[in-house]
Amino acid sequence: QEQLVESGGGLVQTGGSLRLSCAASGRTFTGHAMGWFRQAPGKEREFVSTISWSGVTYYADSVKGRFIISRDNARNTVYLQMNSLKLEDTAVYYCAARRGIGLSTSRAAYDYWGQGTQVTVSS
């Protein structure tokens, strides 16, 4: 059974950093594009960042220049380094994988989802 498990969330002050990890198990995601989304209370799940198998990346404007997505294909793991965190970054962060190799910012394009990890930024 395919499974994505996020970790690394927590409580951090504004301006701080966190590194999220997403470990894939149950199958290989060779060739798959991976993505991070987030959902704040009362809001829809929104795109954060995505990375192709070869390492091409794309970011939402709201996180560009602050977040860095990366992947270790040998470990079947994707990372999201979050720097200069703001209050509005508070959300549950979800890892996702899509069968397609191209990048997408659409939730509907992703086939597998993790359970999410909470990130809370306080002042």
Short mmCIF file of C-alpha atoms in Angstrom, two decimals:
data_model
loop_
_atom_site.label_atom_id
_atom_site.label_comp_id
_atom_site.label_asym_id
_atom_site.label_seq_id
_atom_site.Cartn_x
_atom_site.Cartn_y
_atom_site.Cartn_z
CA GLN A 1 0.00 0.00 0.00
CA GLU A 2 1.35 3.35 -1.00
CA GLN A 3 1.97 5.65 1.89
CA LEU A 4 3.33 9.14 2.41
CA VAL A 5 4.30 10.13 5.93
CA GLU A 6 5.13 13.71 6.84
CA SER A 7 7.22 14.77 9.80
CA GLY A 8 9.02 17.83 11.12
CA GLY A 9 6.13 20.07 11.94
CA GLY A 10 5.90 21.98 15.21
CA LEU A 11 5.71 25.34 16.91
CA VAL A 12 8.11 28.08 15.87
CA GLN A 13 8.33 31.83 16.31
CA THR A 14 8.04 34.29 13.46
CA GLY A 15 11.27 34.47 11.53
CA GLY A 16 12.23 30.96 12.49
CA SER A 17 12.77 27.86 10.39
CA LEU A 18 11.45 24.34 10.12
CA ARG A 19 12.26 21.44 7.84
CA LEU A 20 9.48 19.09 6.82
CA SER A 21 10.12 15.61 5.52
CA CYS A 22 7.90 13.29 3.53
CA ALA A 23 8.86 9.64 3.37
CA ALA A 24 7.26 7.43 0.76
CA SER A 25 6.76 3.74 1.36
CA GLY A 26 4.89 0.82 -0.08
CA ARG A 27 5.96 1.59 -3.60
CA THR A 28 8.56 3.56 -5.43
CA PHE A 29 7.72 6.98 -6.70
CA THR A 30 10.34 6.79 -9.38
CA GLY A 31 9.62 9.39 -12.00
CA HIS A 32 6.81 10.97 -10.00
CA ALA A 33 6.51 14.64 -9.31
CA MET A 34 5.99 15.48 -5.64
CA GLY A 35 4.35 18.44 -4.02
CA TRP A 36 3.57 20.21 -0.79
CA PHE A 37 0.21 21.77 -0.01
CA ARG A 38 -1.12 23.41 3.12
CA GLN A 39 -4.48 24.07 4.71
CA ALA A 40 -5.14 26.74 7.30
CA PRO A 41 -8.25 26.65 9.52
CA GLY A 42 -11.33 27.67 7.58
CA LYS A 43 -9.46 27.81 4.28
CA GLU A 44 -9.07 25.54 1.31
CA ARG A 45 -5.99 23.45 0.77
CA GLU A 46 -3.52 25.47 -1.27
CA PHE A 47 -0.44 24.73 -3.31
CA VAL A 48 2.94 25.48 -1.77
CA SER A 49 5.64 23.90 -3.91
CA THR A 50 6.39 21.04 -6.28
CA ILE A 51 9.44 19.22 -7.57
CA SER A 52 9.94 16.93 -10.53
CA TRP A 53 11.89 13.70 -10.49
CA SER A 54 14.84 15.53 -12.04
CA GLY A 55 14.71 18.36 -9.53
CA VAL A 56 12.87 21.11 -11.36
CA THR A 57 10.99 23.17 -8.80
CA TYR A 58 8.10 25.61 -8.66
CA TYR A 59 6.76 27.69 -5.78
CA ALA A 60 3.68 29.62 -4.83
CA ASP A 61 4.35 33.34 -4.80
CA SER A 62 3.61 33.48 -1.08
CA VAL A 63 6.60 31.26 -0.24
CA LYS A 64 9.02 32.05 -3.05
CA GLY A 65 12.40 33.05 -1.68
CA ARG A 66 11.64 31.62 1.77
CA PHE A 67 10.89 27.92 1.19
CA ILE A 68 13.07 25.37 -0.56
CA ILE A 69 11.81 22.02 -1.82
CA SER A 70 14.22 19.16 -2.44
CA ARG A 71 14.19 15.41 -2.80
CA ASP A 72 16.41 12.43 -2.19
CA ASN A 73 15.32 9.84 -4.72
CA ALA A 74 17.48 7.11 -3.21
CA ARG A 75 15.61 7.54 0.07
CA ASN A 76 12.20 8.15 -1.51
CA THR A 77 11.98 11.33 0.55
CA VAL A 78 10.97 14.90 -0.18
CA TYR A 79 11.83 17.87 2.00
CA LEU A 80 10.50 21.36 2.51
CA GLN A 81 12.89 23.79 4.17
CA MET A 82 10.87 26.70 5.50
CA ASN A 83 12.72 29.88 6.46
CA SER A 84 11.62 33.32 7.61
CA LEU A 85 8.33 31.88 8.75
CA LYS A 86 5.34 34.19 9.09
CA LEU A 87 2.13 33.94 11.07
CA GLU A 88 0.25 33.27 7.85
CA ASP A 89 2.32 30.13 7.25
CA THR A 90 0.44 28.43 10.07
CA ALA A 91 -1.36 25.42 8.58
CA VAL A 92 -1.40 21.68 8.25
CA TYR A 93 1.15 20.79 5.58
CA TYR A 94 0.49 17.87 3.27
CA CYS A 95 2.84 15.94 1.04
CA ALA A 96 1.49 14.61 -2.24
CA ALA A 97 2.66 12.56 -5.20
CA ARG A 98 1.37 12.38 -8.72
CA ARG A 99 1.79 9.68 -11.31
CA GLY A 100 2.57 12.23 -13.96
CA ILE A 101 6.09 13.51 -14.39
CA GLY A 102 5.13 17.10 -15.09
CA LEU A 103 4.70 19.75 -12.44
CA SER A 104 1.25 20.81 -11.32
CA THR A 105 -0.17 23.25 -8.81
CA SER A 106 -3.61 21.63 -8.85
CA ARG A 107 -4.78 19.41 -6.02
CA ALA A 108 -6.68 17.26 -8.49
CA ALA A 109 -3.45 16.34 -10.28
CA TYR A 110 -2.07 14.47 -7.27
CA ASP A 111 -2.90 10.82 -6.65
CA TYR A 112 -1.40 10.11 -3.23
CA TRP A 113 -1.56 12.18 -0.05
CA GLY A 114 -0.05 12.07 3.40
CA GLN A 115 -1.93 12.68 6.63
CA GLY A 116 -0.37 16.08 7.20
CA THR A 117 1.83 17.71 9.80
CA GLN A 118 0.92 20.80 11.80
CA VAL A 119 3.06 23.92 11.52
CA THR A 120 2.25 26.72 13.94
CA VAL A 121 4.02 30.06 13.78
CA SER A 122 3.65 32.30 16.82
CA SER A 123 4.56 35.92 17.43
#
